[in-house]
Amino acid sequence: MGYEHLLVKEDGDTVRITMNRPERRNALSEDHLRELLDAFEQAGASSATGIVLGAEGRAFSAGHDFADVAARDLQGVRQLLTLCTELMQTIQAVPQVVIAKVQAIATAAGCQLVATCDLAVAAESASFALPGGKGGWFCHTPAVPVARTVGRKRLMELALTGDPIDARTAVEWGLVNYAVPDAELDARTDDLLARATRGSRFGKEVGKQTLYAQLDRPEADAYAIAVEVMASMSQSAGAKEGMASFLEKRHPVWPD
């Protein structure tokens, strides 16, 4: 389908979803969120192995569109935030590896998008912020995935001060995987995607979902989940081929 705020391209085994509302700094209005949700659902149902989320313009995303938010009553804002949450959960639920390619500043729900993606590569000129801490509307929901990537004290600094951090600091804090020269952003993103998508597609899909399922659970619960899934997956075609190729000292021929 055609989108007003997105560019979507199928590029071999990769779906590239690019936010294309630069005049509004890719702010996340309801229409924009619905398009992102639809694009990720469509990509998730495809045969692609990877999804790259990028953006056009001087901002990756400025977060929620205040023009949209300010016009809503309590129920309307609750519905908007629920829609945004559904998008974030869908990004982690799709079977593909999802990489954020961050070319510029990502603030509030834009930073939430980056933290939600499985992996992230940032241009050295990019920056990240949860600016609600120095404004009137605190970044409660953006802080949820950020908290799970940077740890408590760093989350508190981001959320309470509202100050941005640069790309190198974002790497140090665990918010993104790499900070690279701006001119290398596309190539380095594609390199990481290629490394993260090799192997059995089905094995990668189950692996991603199991990692998310056991995160933030007590260690005993995490092991209970991981043991059962890993035992079950030992019988999959991909696992059997991986072990056979290792034992036979040959390159694997993946069945999926």
PDB file of N, CA and C in Angstrom, residues 163-235:
ATOM      1  N   ASP A 163      18.576  16.091  29.167  1.00  0.00           N
ATOM      2  CA  ASP A 163      19.701  16.477  28.318  1.00  0.00           C
ATOM      3  C   ASP A 163      20.021  15.376  27.312  1.00  0.00           C
ATOM      4  N   PRO A 164      20.445  15.769  26.109  1.00  0.00           N
ATOM      5  CA  PRO A 164      20.796  14.769  25.108  1.00  0.00           C
ATOM      6  C   PRO A 164      22.173  14.161  25.366  1.00  0.00           C
ATOM      7  N   ILE A 165      22.360  12.959  24.862  1.00  0.00           N
ATOM      8  CA  ILE A 165      23.680  12.335  24.843  1.00  0.00           C
ATOM      9  C   ILE A 165      24.076  12.137  23.390  1.00  0.00           C
ATOM     10  N   ASP A 166      25.387  12.175  23.127  1.00  0.00           N
ATOM     11  CA  ASP A 166      25.841  11.989  21.753  1.00  0.00           C
ATOM     12  C   ASP A 166      25.923  10.509  21.412  1.00  0.00           C
ATOM     13  N   ALA A 167      26.230  10.231  20.155  1.00  0.00           N
ATOM     14  CA  ALA A 167      26.205   8.847  19.679  1.00  0.00           C
ATOM     15  C   ALA A 167      27.249   7.990  20.373  1.00  0.00           C
ATOM     16  N   ARG A 168      28.429   8.551  20.631  1.00  0.00           N
ATOM     17  CA  ARG A 168      29.479   7.774  21.303  1.00  0.00           C
ATOM     18  C   ARG A 168      29.044   7.393  22.718  1.00  0.00           C
ATOM     19  N   THR A 169      28.406   8.326  23.409  1.00  0.00           N
ATOM     20  CA  THR A 169      27.899   8.019  24.747  1.00  0.00           C
ATOM     21  C   THR A 169      26.791   6.979  24.676  1.00  0.00           C
ATOM     22  N   ALA A 170      25.949   7.083  23.648  1.00  0.00           N
ATOM     23  CA  ALA A 170      24.875   6.098  23.476  1.00  0.00           C
ATOM     24  C   ALA A 170      25.430   4.691  23.305  1.00  0.00           C
ATOM     25  N   VAL A 171      26.568   4.561  22.633  1.00  0.00           N
ATOM     26  CA  VAL A 171      27.225   3.252  22.511  1.00  0.00           C
ATOM     27  C   VAL A 171      27.722   2.788  23.872  1.00  0.00           C
ATOM     28  N   GLU A 172      28.394   3.687  24.587  1.00  0.00           N
ATOM     29  CA  GLU A 172      28.935   3.348  25.903  1.00  0.00           C
ATOM     30  C   GLU A 172      27.828   2.916  26.859  1.00  0.00           C
ATOM     31  N   TRP A 173      26.666   3.554  26.742  1.00  0.00           N
ATOM     32  CA  TRP A 173      25.553   3.260  27.639  1.00  0.00           C
ATOM     33  C   TRP A 173      24.729   2.063  27.181  1.00  0.00           C
ATOM     34  N   GLY A 174      24.956   1.577  25.979  1.00  0.00           N
ATOM     35  CA  GLY A 174      24.228   0.406  25.496  1.00  0.00           C
ATOM     36  C   GLY A 174      22.937   0.707  24.762  1.00  0.00           C
ATOM     37  N   LEU A 175      22.707   1.977  24.435  1.00  0.00           N
ATOM     38  CA  LEU A 175      21.485   2.330  23.716  1.00  0.00           C
ATOM     39  C   LEU A 175      21.586   1.976  22.238  1.00  0.00           C
ATOM     40  N   VAL A 176      22.774   2.075  21.663  1.00  0.00           N
ATOM     41  CA  VAL A 176      23.011   1.678  20.270  1.00  0.00           C
ATOM     42  C   VAL A 176      24.247   0.787  20.227  1.00  0.00           C
ATOM     43  N   ASN A 177      24.367   0.034  19.127  1.00  0.00           N
ATOM     44  CA  ASN A 177      25.496  -0.890  18.997  1.00  0.00           C
ATOM     45  C   ASN A 177      26.765  -0.206  18.517  1.00  0.00           C
ATOM     46  N   TYR A 178      26.612   0.708  17.540  1.00  0.00           N
ATOM     47  CA  TYR A 178      27.774   1.361  16.949  1.00  0.00           C
ATOM     48  C   TYR A 178      27.462   2.824  16.660  1.00  0.00           C
ATOM     49  N   ALA A 179      28.479   3.669  16.804  1.00  0.00           N
ATOM     50  CA  ALA A 179      28.450   5.046  16.301  1.00  0.00           C
ATOM     51  C   ALA A 179      29.494   5.118  15.204  1.00  0.00           C
ATOM     52  N   VAL A 180      29.095   5.515  14.017  1.00  0.00           N
ATOM     53  CA  VAL A 180      29.980   5.434  12.853  1.00  0.00           C
ATOM     54  C   VAL A 180      30.012   6.783  12.138  1.00  0.00           C
ATOM     55  N   PRO A 181      31.061   7.053  11.364  1.00  0.00           N
ATOM     56  CA  PRO A 181      31.068   8.273  10.556  1.00  0.00           C
ATOM     57  C   PRO A 181      29.803   8.367   9.713  1.00  0.00           C
ATOM     58  N   ASP A 182      29.283   9.573   9.588  1.00  0.00           N
ATOM     59  CA  ASP A 182      28.012   9.755   8.884  1.00  0.00           C
ATOM     60  C   ASP A 182      28.011   9.102   7.505  1.00  0.00           C
ATOM     61  N   ALA A 183      29.114   9.232   6.786  1.00  0.00           N
ATOM     62  CA  ALA A 183      29.194   8.702   5.422  1.00  0.00           C
ATOM     63  C   ALA A 183      29.157   7.178   5.388  1.00  0.00           C
ATOM     64  N   GLU A 184      29.405   6.525   6.528  1.00  0.00           N
ATOM     65  CA  GLU A 184      29.436   5.063   6.577  1.00  0.00           C
ATOM     66  C   GLU A 184      28.170   4.457   7.167  1.00  0.00           C
ATOM     67  N   LEU A 185      27.172   5.289   7.475  1.00  0.00           N
ATOM     68  CA  LEU A 185      25.992   4.797   8.185  1.00  0.00           C
ATOM     69  C   LEU A 185      25.278   3.690   7.417  1.00  0.00           C
ATOM     70  N   ASP A 186      25.025   3.885   6.139  1.00  0.00           N
ATOM     71  CA  ASP A 186      24.313   2.876   5.353  1.00  0.00           C
ATOM     72  C   ASP A 186      25.097   1.570   5.294  1.00  0.00           C
ATOM     73  N   ALA A 187      26.384   1.677   4.988  1.00  0.00           N
ATOM     74  CA  ALA A 187      27.193   0.468   4.822  1.00  0.00           C
ATOM     75  C   ALA A 187      27.346  -0.291   6.131  1.00  0.00           C
ATOM     76  N   ARG A 188      27.554   0.425   7.223  1.00  0.00           N
ATOM     77  CA  ARG A 188      27.746  -0.243   8.506  1.00  0.00           C
ATOM     78  C   ARG A 188      26.445  -0.865   9.004  1.00  0.00           C
ATOM     79  N   THR A 189      25.312  -0.224   8.700  1.00  0.00           N
ATOM     80  CA  THR A 189      24.017  -0.807   9.058  1.00  0.00           C
ATOM     81  C   THR A 189      23.789  -2.102   8.295  1.00  0.00           C
ATOM     82  N   ASP A 190      24.071  -2.078   6.995  1.00  0.00           N
ATOM     83  CA  ASP A 190      23.880  -3.273   6.184  1.00  0.00           C
ATOM     84  C   ASP A 190      24.838  -4.391   6.598  1.00  0.00           C
ATOM     85  N   ASP A 191      26.054  -4.029   6.999  1.00  0.00           N
ATOM     86  CA  ASP A 191      27.007  -5.034   7.460  1.00  0.00           C
ATOM     87  C   ASP A 191      26.495  -5.729   8.716  1.00  0.00           C
ATOM     88  N   LEU A 192      25.989  -4.952   9.678  1.00  0.00           N
ATOM     89  CA  LEU A 192      25.458  -5.549  10.902  1.00  0.00           C
ATOM     90  C   LEU A 192      24.246  -6.417  10.604  1.00  0.00           C
ATOM     91  N   LEU A 193      23.385  -5.941   9.712  1.00  0.00           N
ATOM     92  CA  LEU A 193      22.201  -6.723   9.351  1.00  0.00           C
ATOM     93  C   LEU A 193      22.607  -8.052   8.722  1.00  0.00           C
ATOM     94  N   ALA A 194      23.600  -8.029   7.839  1.00  0.00           N
ATOM     95  CA  ALA A 194      24.040  -9.269   7.188  1.00  0.00           C
ATOM     96  C   ALA A 194      24.572 -10.258   8.215  1.00  0.00           C
ATOM     97  N   ARG A 195      25.320  -9.768   9.200  1.00  0.00           N
ATOM     98  CA  ARG A 195      25.859 -10.664  10.219  1.00  0.00           C
ATOM     99  C   ARG A 195      24.768 -11.191  11.145  1.00  0.00           C
ATOM    100  N   ALA A 196      23.743 -10.359  11.384  1.00  0.00           N
ATOM    101  CA  ALA A 196      22.689 -10.742  12.329  1.00  0.00           C
ATOM    102  C   ALA A 196      21.619 -11.628  11.715  1.00  0.00           C
ATOM    103  N   THR A 197      21.595 -11.732  10.386  1.00  0.00           N
ATOM    104  CA  THR A 197      20.542 -12.520   9.738  1.00  0.00           C
ATOM    105  C   THR A 197      21.061 -13.812   9.124  1.00  0.00           C
ATOM    106  N   ARG A 198      22.364 -14.090   9.227  1.00  0.00           N
ATOM    107  CA  ARG A 198      22.876 -15.327   8.633  1.00  0.00           C
ATOM    108  C   ARG A 198      22.423 -16.527   9.471  1.00  0.00           C
ATOM    109  N   GLY A 199      22.351 -17.660   8.816  1.00  0.00           N
ATOM    110  CA  GLY A 199      21.914 -18.863   9.509  1.00  0.00           C
ATOM    111  C   GLY A 199      20.459 -19.189   9.222  1.00  0.00           C
ATOM    112  N   SER A 200      19.892 -20.042  10.041  1.00  0.00           N
ATOM    113  CA  SER A 200      18.510 -20.495   9.868  1.00  0.00           C
ATOM    114  C   SER A 200      17.529 -19.382  10.195  1.00  0.00           C
ATOM    115  N   ARG A 201      16.644 -19.075   9.253  1.00  0.00           N
ATOM    116  CA  ARG A 201      15.647 -18.028   9.482  1.00  0.00           C
ATOM    117  C   ARG A 201      14.712 -18.395  10.628  1.00  0.00           C
ATOM    118  N   PHE A 202      14.242 -19.656  10.640  1.00  0.00           N
ATOM    119  CA  PHE A 202      13.341 -20.091  11.701  1.00  0.00           C
ATOM    120  C   PHE A 202      14.051 -20.089  13.049  1.00  0.00           C
ATOM    121  N   GLY A 203      15.290 -20.564  13.065  1.00  0.00           N
ATOM    122  CA  GLY A 203      16.051 -20.553  14.302  1.00  0.00           C
ATOM    123  C   GLY A 203      16.238 -19.148  14.843  1.00  0.00           C
ATOM    124  N   LYS A 204      16.479 -18.188  13.945  1.00  0.00           N
ATOM    125  CA  LYS A 204      16.646 -16.788  14.364  1.00  0.00           C
ATOM    126  C   LYS A 204      15.339 -16.233  14.917  1.00  0.00           C
ATOM    127  N   GLU A 205      14.221 -16.574  14.259  1.00  0.00           N
ATOM    128  CA  GLU A 205      12.916 -16.097  14.715  1.00  0.00           C
ATOM    129  C   GLU A 205      12.624 -16.574  16.137  1.00  0.00           C
ATOM    130  N   VAL A 206      12.799 -17.863  16.378  1.00  0.00           N
ATOM    131  CA  VAL A 206      12.530 -18.405  17.712  1.00  0.00           C
ATOM    132  C   VAL A 206      13.541 -17.854  18.713  1.00  0.00           C
ATOM    133  N   GLY A 207      14.781 -17.705  18.279  1.00  0.00           N
ATOM    134  CA  GLY A 207      15.799 -17.153  19.171  1.00  0.00           C
ATOM    135  C   GLY A 207      15.473 -15.751  19.626  1.00  0.00           C
ATOM    136  N   LYS A 208      15.044 -14.915  18.702  1.00  0.00           N
ATOM    137  CA  LYS A 208      14.679 -13.531  19.061  1.00  0.00           C
ATOM    138  C   LYS A 208      13.538 -13.518  20.066  1.00  0.00           C
ATOM    139  N   GLN A 209      12.501 -14.285  19.800  1.00  0.00           N
ATOM    140  CA  GLN A 209      11.343 -14.279  20.691  1.00  0.00           C
ATOM    141  C   GLN A 209      11.694 -14.842  22.070  1.00  0.00           C
ATOM    142  N   THR A 210      12.574 -15.828  22.118  1.00  0.00           N
ATOM    143  CA  THR A 210      12.957 -16.399  23.409  1.00  0.00           C
ATOM    144  C   THR A 210      13.804 -15.424  24.215  1.00  0.00           C
ATOM    145  N   LEU A 211      14.687 -14.714  23.552  1.00  0.00           N
ATOM    146  CA  LEU A 211      15.484 -13.705  24.251  1.00  0.00           C
ATOM    147  C   LEU A 211      14.580 -12.667  24.919  1.00  0.00           C
ATOM    148  N   TYR A 212      13.583 -12.173  24.179  1.00  0.00           N
ATOM    149  CA  TYR A 212      12.678 -11.189  24.764  1.00  0.00           C
ATOM    150  C   TYR A 212      11.832 -11.797  25.880  1.00  0.00           C
ATOM    151  N   ALA A 213      11.465 -13.069  25.735  1.00  0.00           N
ATOM    152  CA  ALA A 213      10.623 -13.710  26.744  1.00  0.00           C
ATOM    153  C   ALA A 213      11.346 -13.865  28.076  1.00  0.00           C
ATOM    154  N   GLN A 214      12.665 -14.093  28.032  1.00  0.00           N
ATOM    155  CA  GLN A 214      13.378 -14.349  29.290  1.00  0.00           C
ATOM    156  C   GLN A 214      14.007 -13.097  29.901  1.00  0.00           C
ATOM    157  N   LEU A 215      14.096 -12.017  29.120  1.00  0.00           N
ATOM    158  CA  LEU A 215      14.660 -10.788  29.670  1.00  0.00           C
ATOM    159  C   LEU A 215      13.840 -10.296  30.857  1.00  0.00           C
ATOM    160  N   ASP A 216      14.523  -9.787  31.857  1.00  0.00           N
ATOM    161  CA  ASP A 216      13.895  -9.178  33.040  1.00  0.00           C
ATOM    162  C   ASP A 216      13.131 -10.170  33.913  1.00  0.00           C
ATOM    163  N   ARG A 217      13.266 -11.462  33.645  1.00  0.00           N
ATOM    164  CA  ARG A 217      12.675 -12.469  34.521  1.00  0.00           C
ATOM    165  C   ARG A 217      13.725 -12.951  35.519  1.00  0.00           C
ATOM    166  N   PRO A 218      13.303 -13.473  36.663  1.00  0.00           N
ATOM    167  CA  PRO A 218      14.277 -14.079  37.575  1.00  0.00           C
ATOM    168  C   PRO A 218      15.067 -15.164  36.860  1.00  0.00           C
ATOM    169  N   GLU A 219      16.301 -15.382  37.283  1.00  0.00           N
ATOM    170  CA  GLU A 219      17.189 -16.301  36.576  1.00  0.00           C
ATOM    171  C   GLU A 219      16.590 -17.696  36.440  1.00  0.00           C
ATOM    172  N   ALA A 220      15.960 -18.196  37.485  1.00  0.00           N
ATOM    173  CA  ALA A 220      15.383 -19.539  37.417  1.00  0.00           C
ATOM    174  C   ALA A 220      14.289 -19.615  36.357  1.00  0.00           C
ATOM    175  N   ASP A 221      13.445 -18.592  36.285  1.00  0.00           N
ATOM    176  CA  ASP A 221      12.389 -18.567  35.272  1.00  0.00           C
ATOM    177  C   ASP A 221      12.982 -18.464  33.872  1.00  0.00           C
ATOM    178  N   ALA A 222      14.034 -17.639  33.736  1.00  0.00           N
ATOM    179  CA  ALA A 222      14.681 -17.475  32.438  1.00  0.00           C
ATOM    180  C   ALA A 222      15.262 -18.796  31.959  1.00  0.00           C
ATOM    181  N   TYR A 223      15.906 -19.537  32.872  1.00  0.00           N
ATOM    182  CA  TYR A 223      16.455 -20.834  32.496  1.00  0.00           C
ATOM    183  C   TYR A 223      15.345 -21.819  32.129  1.00  0.00           C
ATOM    184  N   ALA A 224      14.233 -21.783  32.831  1.00  0.00           N
ATOM    185  CA  ALA A 224      13.132 -22.696  32.526  1.00  0.00           C
ATOM    186  C   ALA A 224      12.627 -22.483  31.101  1.00  0.00           C
ATOM    187  N   ILE A 225      12.520 -21.218  30.719  1.00  0.00           N
ATOM    188  CA  ILE A 225      12.093 -20.894  29.351  1.00  0.00           C
ATOM    189  C   ILE A 225      13.144 -21.348  28.347  1.00  0.00           C
ATOM    190  N   ALA A 226      14.410 -20.965  28.608  1.00  0.00           N
ATOM    191  CA  ALA A 226      15.481 -21.215  27.644  1.00  0.00           C
ATOM    192  C   ALA A 226      15.748 -22.702  27.459  1.00  0.00           C
ATOM    193  N   VAL A 227      15.710 -23.478  28.542  1.00  0.00           N
ATOM    194  CA  VAL A 227      15.984 -24.916  28.440  1.00  0.00           C
ATOM    195  C   VAL A 227      14.951 -25.594  27.544  1.00  0.00           C
ATOM    196  N   GLU A 228      13.667 -25.295  27.769  1.00  0.00           N
ATOM    197  CA  GLU A 228      12.624 -25.963  26.997  1.00  0.00           C
ATOM    198  C   GLU A 228      12.691 -25.583  25.519  1.00  0.00           C
ATOM    199  N   VAL A 229      12.885 -24.279  25.241  1.00  0.00           N
ATOM    200  CA  VAL A 229      12.945 -23.858  23.840  1.00  0.00           C
ATOM    201  C   VAL A 229      14.186 -24.426  23.158  1.00  0.00           C
ATOM    202  N   MET A 230      15.334 -24.378  23.846  1.00  0.00           N
ATOM    203  CA  MET A 230      16.565 -24.868  23.223  1.00  0.00           C
ATOM    204  C   MET A 230      16.504 -26.371  22.966  1.00  0.00           C
ATOM    205  N   ALA A 231      15.900 -27.111  23.903  1.00  0.00           N
ATOM    206  CA  ALA A 231      15.742 -28.546  23.694  1.00  0.00           C
ATOM    207  C   ALA A 231      14.832 -28.817  22.496  1.00  0.00           C
ATOM    208  N   SER A 232      13.724 -28.103  22.423  1.00  0.00           N
ATOM    209  CA  SER A 232      12.790 -28.304  21.311  1.00  0.00           C
ATOM    210  C   SER A 232      13.437 -27.959  19.976  1.00  0.00           C
ATOM    211  N   MET A 233      14.192 -26.848  19.954  1.00  0.00           N
ATOM    212  CA  MET A 233      14.795 -26.396  18.706  1.00  0.00           C
ATOM    213  C   MET A 233      15.921 -27.297  18.237  1.00  0.00           C
ATOM    214  N   SER A 234      16.442 -28.150  19.127  1.00  0.00           N
ATOM    215  CA  SER A 234      17.488 -29.090  18.698  1.00  0.00           C
ATOM    216  C   SER A 234      16.966 -30.051  17.643  1.00  0.00           C
ATOM    217  N   GLN A 235      15.652 -30.215  17.568  1.00  0.00           N
ATOM    218  CA  GLN A 235      15.034 -31.118  16.609  1.00  0.00           C
ATOM    219  C   GLN A 235      14.619 -30.427  15.318  1.00  0.00           C
TER     220      GLN A 235
END
